[in-house]
Structures are given as structure tokens and as C-alpha cells.
mmCIF file with all atom_site columns, C-alpha atoms in Angstrom:
data_model
loop_
_atom_site.group_PDB
_atom_site.id
_atom_site.type_symbol
_atom_site.label_atom_id
_atom_site.label_alt_id
_atom_site.label_comp_id
_atom_site.label_asym_id
_atom_site.label_entity_id
_atom_site.label_seq_id
_atom_site.pdbx_PDB_ins_code
_atom_site.Cartn_x
_atom_site.Cartn_y
_atom_site.Cartn_z
_atom_site.occupancy
_atom_site.B_iso_or_equiv
_atom_site.pdbx_formal_charge
_atom_site.auth_seq_id
_atom_site.auth_comp_id
_atom_site.auth_asym_id
_atom_site.auth_atom_id
_atom_site.pdbx_PDB_model_num
ATOM 1  C CA . MET A 1 1  ? 152.782 30.732 125.680 1.00 0.00 ? 1  MET A CA 1
ATOM 2  C CA . VAL A 1 2  ? 154.782 33.963 125.419 1.00 0.00 ? 2  VAL A CA 1
ATOM 3  C CA . LEU A 1 3  ? 154.160 37.597 126.313 1.00 0.00 ? 3  LEU A CA 1
ATOM 4  C CA . ILE A 1 4  ? 154.522 40.346 123.710 1.00 0.00 ? 4  ILE A CA 1
ATOM 5  C CA . ASP A 1 5  ? 154.702 44.069 124.285 1.00 0.00 ? 5  ASP A CA 1
ATOM 6  C CA . GLY A 1 6  ? 156.005 47.195 122.644 1.00 0.00 ? 6  GLY A CA 1
ATOM 7  C CA . THR A 1 7  ? 158.019 49.795 124.490 1.00 0.00 ? 7  THR A CA 1
ATOM 8  C CA . LEU A 1 8  ? 159.497 53.202 123.822 1.00 0.00 ? 8  LEU A CA 1
ATOM 9  C CA . ILE A 1 9  ? 163.121 53.758 124.788 1.00 0.00 ? 9  ILE A CA 1
ATOM 10 C CA . ARG A 1 10 ? 163.477 57.498 125.269 1.00 0.00 ? 10 ARG A CA 1
ATOM 11 C CA . THR A 1 11 ? 166.280 59.310 123.490 1.00 0.00 ? 11 THR A CA 1
ATOM 12 C CA . GLN A 1 12 ? 167.468 62.876 123.311 1.00 0.00 ? 12 GLN A CA 1
ATOM 13 C CA . ARG A 1 13 ? 165.884 64.963 120.624 1.00 0.00 ? 13 ARG A CA 1
ATOM 14 C CA . ARG A 1 14 ? 168.093 65.792 117.700 1.00 0.00 ? 14 ARG A CA 1
ATOM 15 C CA . THR A 1 15 ? 167.509 68.869 115.598 1.00 0.00 ? 15 THR A CA 1
ATOM 16 C CA . GLY A 1 16 ? 166.082 68.735 112.124 1.00 0.00 ? 16 GLY A CA 1
ATOM 17 C CA . LYS A 1 17 ? 163.163 67.168 110.302 1.00 0.00 ? 17 LYS A CA 1
ATOM 18 C CA . ALA A 1 18 ? 164.723 63.699 110.332 1.00 0.00 ? 18 ALA A CA 1
ATOM 19 C CA . ASP A 1 19 ? 163.998 63.300 114.045 1.00 0.00 ? 19 ASP A CA 1
ATOM 20 C CA . ARG A 1 20 ? 160.276 64.114 113.839 1.00 0.00 ? 20 ARG A CA 1
ATOM 21 C CA . ARG A 1 21 ? 159.422 60.485 113.159 1.00 0.00 ? 21 ARG A CA 1
ATOM 22 C CA . ASN A 1 22 ? 161.015 59.529 116.484 1.00 0.00 ? 22 ASN A CA 1
ATOM 23 C CA . TYR A 1 23 ? 158.457 61.614 118.387 1.00 0.00 ? 23 TYR A CA 1
ATOM 24 C CA . SER A 1 24 ? 155.810 59.552 120.175 1.00 0.00 ? 24 SER A CA 1
ATOM 25 C CA . GLY A 1 25 ? 152.625 61.535 120.677 1.00 0.00 ? 25 GLY A CA 1
ATOM 26 C CA . LYS A 1 26 ? 151.389 59.003 123.214 1.00 0.00 ? 26 LYS A CA 1
ATOM 27 C CA . HIS A 1 27 ? 154.451 59.443 125.425 1.00 0.00 ? 27 HIS A CA 1
ATOM 28 C CA . ARG A 1 28 ? 155.089 63.066 124.390 1.00 0.00 ? 28 ARG A CA 1
ATOM 29 C CA . SER A 1 29 ? 158.777 62.393 124.003 1.00 0.00 ? 29 SER A CA 1
ATOM 30 C CA . HIS A 1 30 ? 161.346 61.252 121.455 1.00 0.00 ? 30 HIS A CA 1
ATOM 31 C CA . GLY A 1 31 ? 162.560 57.693 121.365 1.00 0.00 ? 31 GLY A CA 1
ATOM 32 C CA . LEU A 1 32 ? 162.839 54.374 119.572 1.00 0.00 ? 32 LEU A CA 1
ATOM 33 C CA . HIS A 1 33 ? 160.148 51.693 119.554 1.00 0.00 ? 33 HIS A CA 1
ATOM 34 C CA . PHE A 1 34 ? 160.929 48.028 120.244 1.00 0.00 ? 34 PHE A CA 1
ATOM 35 C CA . LEU A 1 35 ? 158.809 44.879 120.405 1.00 0.00 ? 35 LEU A CA 1
ATOM 36 C CA . ALA A 1 36 ? 159.802 42.249 122.922 1.00 0.00 ? 36 ALA A CA 1
ATOM 37 C CA . LEU A 1 37 ? 158.788 38.611 123.395 1.00 0.00 ? 37 LEU A CA 1
ATOM 38 C CA . THR A 1 38 ? 159.299 37.090 126.842 1.00 0.00 ? 38 THR A CA 1
ATOM 39 C CA . ASP A 1 39 ? 158.432 33.799 128.478 1.00 0.00 ? 39 ASP A CA 1
ATOM 40 C CA . GLU A 1 40 ? 155.966 33.617 131.370 1.00 0.00 ? 40 GLU A CA 1
ATOM 41 C CA . ASN A 1 41 ? 158.773 34.407 133.842 1.00 0.00 ? 41 ASN A CA 1
ATOM 42 C CA . GLY A 1 42 ? 159.785 37.582 131.999 1.00 0.00 ? 42 GLY A CA 1
ATOM 43 C CA . ARG A 1 43 ? 162.972 36.236 130.425 1.00 0.00 ? 43 ARG A CA 1
ATOM 44 C CA . LEU A 1 44 ? 163.684 37.834 127.068 1.00 0.00 ? 44 LEU A CA 1
ATOM 45 C CA . ILE A 1 45 ? 163.206 35.524 124.073 1.00 0.00 ? 45 ILE A CA 1
ATOM 46 C CA . TRP A 1 46 ? 163.376 38.015 121.197 1.00 0.00 ? 46 TRP A CA 1
ATOM 47 C CA . ILE A 1 47 ? 163.563 41.762 120.624 1.00 0.00 ? 47 ILE A CA 1
ATOM 48 C CA . SER A 1 48 ? 162.870 43.602 117.394 1.00 0.00 ? 48 SER A CA 1
ATOM 49 C CA . ALA A 1 49 ? 165.040 46.068 115.583 1.00 0.00 ? 49 ALA A CA 1
ATOM 50 C CA . ALA A 1 50 ? 164.679 49.713 116.577 1.00 0.00 ? 50 ALA A CA 1
ATOM 51 C CA . ARG A 1 51 ? 161.886 51.603 114.859 1.00 0.00 ? 51 ARG A CA 1
ATOM 52 C CA . PRO A 1 52 ? 160.856 55.265 114.965 1.00 0.00 ? 52 PRO A CA 1
ATOM 53 C CA . GLY A 1 53 ? 159.112 56.223 118.200 1.00 0.00 ? 53 GLY A CA 1
ATOM 54 C CA . ARG A 1 54 ? 155.829 56.957 116.441 1.00 0.00 ? 54 ARG A CA 1
ATOM 55 C CA . THR A 1 55 ? 155.467 53.308 115.339 1.00 0.00 ? 55 THR A CA 1
ATOM 56 C CA . HIS A 1 56 ? 152.377 51.537 116.702 1.00 0.00 ? 56 HIS A CA 1
ATOM 57 C CA . ASP A 1 57 ? 152.603 48.047 118.210 1.00 0.00 ? 57 ASP A CA 1
ATOM 58 C CA . ASN A 1 58 ? 150.399 46.578 115.460 1.00 0.00 ? 58 ASN A CA 1
ATOM 59 C CA . THR A 1 59 ? 152.492 48.111 112.694 1.00 0.00 ? 59 THR A CA 1
ATOM 60 C CA . ALA A 1 60 ? 155.707 46.757 114.180 1.00 0.00 ? 60 ALA A CA 1
ATOM 61 C CA . ALA A 1 61 ? 154.158 43.284 114.659 1.00 0.00 ? 61 ALA A CA 1
ATOM 62 C CA . ARG A 1 62 ? 152.965 43.209 111.049 1.00 0.00 ? 62 ARG A CA 1
ATOM 63 C CA . HIS A 1 63 ? 156.346 44.341 109.749 1.00 0.00 ? 63 HIS A CA 1
ATOM 64 C CA . ASP A 1 64 ? 158.104 41.568 111.704 1.00 0.00 ? 64 ASP A CA 1
ATOM 65 C CA . HIS A 1 65 ? 155.498 38.932 110.690 1.00 0.00 ? 65 HIS A CA 1
ATOM 66 C CA . ILE A 1 66 ? 154.919 38.018 114.342 1.00 0.00 ? 66 ILE A CA 1
ATOM 67 C CA . LEU A 1 67 ? 151.757 35.974 113.662 1.00 0.00 ? 67 LEU A CA 1
ATOM 68 C CA . THR A 1 68 ? 153.534 33.808 111.076 1.00 0.00 ? 68 THR A CA 1
ATOM 69 C CA . HIS A 1 69 ? 156.476 33.142 113.377 1.00 0.00 ? 69 HIS A CA 1
ATOM 70 C CA . LEU A 1 70 ? 154.267 32.310 116.354 1.00 0.00 ? 70 LEU A CA 1
ATOM 71 C CA . ARG A 1 71 ? 152.152 29.903 114.297 1.00 0.00 ? 71 ARG A CA 1
ATOM 72 C CA . ALA A 1 72 ? 155.279 28.220 112.910 1.00 0.00 ? 72 ALA A CA 1
ATOM 73 C CA . ALA A 1 73 ? 156.552 27.690 116.463 1.00 0.00 ? 73 ALA A CA 1
ATOM 74 C CA . SER A 1 74 ? 153.087 26.550 117.701 1.00 0.00 ? 74 SER A CA 1
ATOM 75 C CA . LEU A 1 75 ? 153.075 29.346 120.275 1.00 0.00 ? 75 LEU A CA 1
ATOM 76 C CA . GLY A 1 76 ? 150.385 31.664 121.534 1.00 0.00 ? 76 GLY A CA 1
ATOM 77 C CA . ALA A 1 77 ? 150.950 35.130 122.942 1.00 0.00 ? 77 ALA A CA 1
ATOM 78 C CA . LEU A 1 78 ? 149.316 37.306 125.576 1.00 0.00 ? 78 LEU A CA 1
ATOM 79 C CA . ALA A 1 79 ? 149.312 41.006 124.724 1.00 0.00 ? 79 ALA A CA 1
ATOM 80 C CA . ASP A 1 80 ? 147.839 44.337 125.755 1.00 0.00 ? 80 ASP A CA 1
ATOM 81 C CA . LEU A 1 81 ? 145.141 46.184 123.817 1.00 0.00 ? 81 LEU A CA 1
ATOM 82 C CA . GLY A 1 82 ? 147.750 47.741 121.528 1.00 0.00 ? 82 GLY A CA 1
ATOM 83 C CA . PHE A 1 83 ? 147.665 44.492 119.541 1.00 0.00 ? 83 PHE A CA 1
ATOM 84 C CA . ARG A 1 84 ? 143.876 44.365 119.111 1.00 0.00 ? 84 ARG A CA 1
ATOM 85 C CA . GLY A 1 85 ? 142.846 43.896 115.492 1.00 0.00 ? 85 GLY A CA 1
ATOM 86 C CA . LEU A 1 86 ? 146.127 42.391 114.344 1.00 0.00 ? 86 LEU A CA 1
ATOM 87 C CA . GLY A 1 87 ? 144.368 39.985 112.016 1.00 0.00 ? 87 GLY A CA 1
ATOM 88 C CA . ASN A 1 88 ? 144.043 36.944 114.229 1.00 0.00 ? 88 ASN A CA 1
ATOM 89 C CA . ASP A 1 89 ? 141.889 34.037 113.140 1.00 0.00 ? 89 ASP A CA 1
ATOM 90 C CA . ILE A 1 90 ? 138.791 34.230 115.359 1.00 0.00 ? 90 ILE A CA 1
ATOM 91 C CA . LEU A 1 91 ? 138.503 30.446 115.659 1.00 0.00 ? 91 LEU A CA 1
ATOM 92 C CA . ASP A 1 92 ? 142.225 29.917 116.346 1.00 0.00 ? 92 ASP A CA 1
ATOM 93 C CA . PRO A 1 93 ? 143.731 33.104 117.806 1.00 0.00 ? 93 PRO A CA 1
ATOM 94 C CA . VAL A 1 94 ? 147.498 33.364 118.138 1.00 0.00 ? 94 VAL A CA 1
ATOM 95 C CA . ILE A 1 95 ? 147.582 36.633 120.105 1.00 0.00 ? 95 ILE A CA 1
ATOM 96 C CA . VAL A 1 96 ? 145.077 37.055 122.931 1.00 0.00 ? 96 VAL A CA 1
ATOM 97 C CA . THR A 1 97 ? 144.413 40.594 124.117 1.00 0.00 ? 97 THR A CA 1
ATOM 98 C CA . GLY A 1 98 ? 142.575 41.897 127.182 1.00 0.00 ? 98 GLY A CA 1
#
């Protein structure tokens, strides 16, 4: 069993249109989005590449094929509601949300 969560690492705002995608409306700040997998003690197992701050947890998980990798490793994951509707098999869920 692993824990999965997305987080926003705040950054300074740069000028120009290129930085608009780094704005997170949820956090009302600019930053980069990361997904992290940890064990039950909180030790880091894996971290994703940086994505624009506006990226949703589900989008990042789909892009990184998290479900496929977890199934291949015979692991399950506990996650927050940001991962609801990820496409889990109802009879054999890989990611369990609250």
C-alpha cells in the first residue's frame, strides 16, 4: 500500500503569457504541480516531473499512467478526493479515495 498526493510548489510569477499556465486558481498563486508516492511512513518512493500549476491531480496521474504502474507492481494506493473518478475498476480498485 502506498499514499499518493499532488502538491503545488509555489514559485515567483514571471511576466508574460507563458506563465499563465502556472497559475493555480485553487491556491491563487503561481507554482509547479508534482505528484508524489510515499510509503505508509511517509518516505518518498517516487515523484513526478514538474507540471504547470493549473494541472489537476487526475490529469497528472493519467499522464504518468499511475494505475498501470501500480497494477504492475501489485500495489494499492490511498488518495484524497482529488483522485476520484480516475477510472478505477469498481470490483478491483487500485486507488481508494475518501
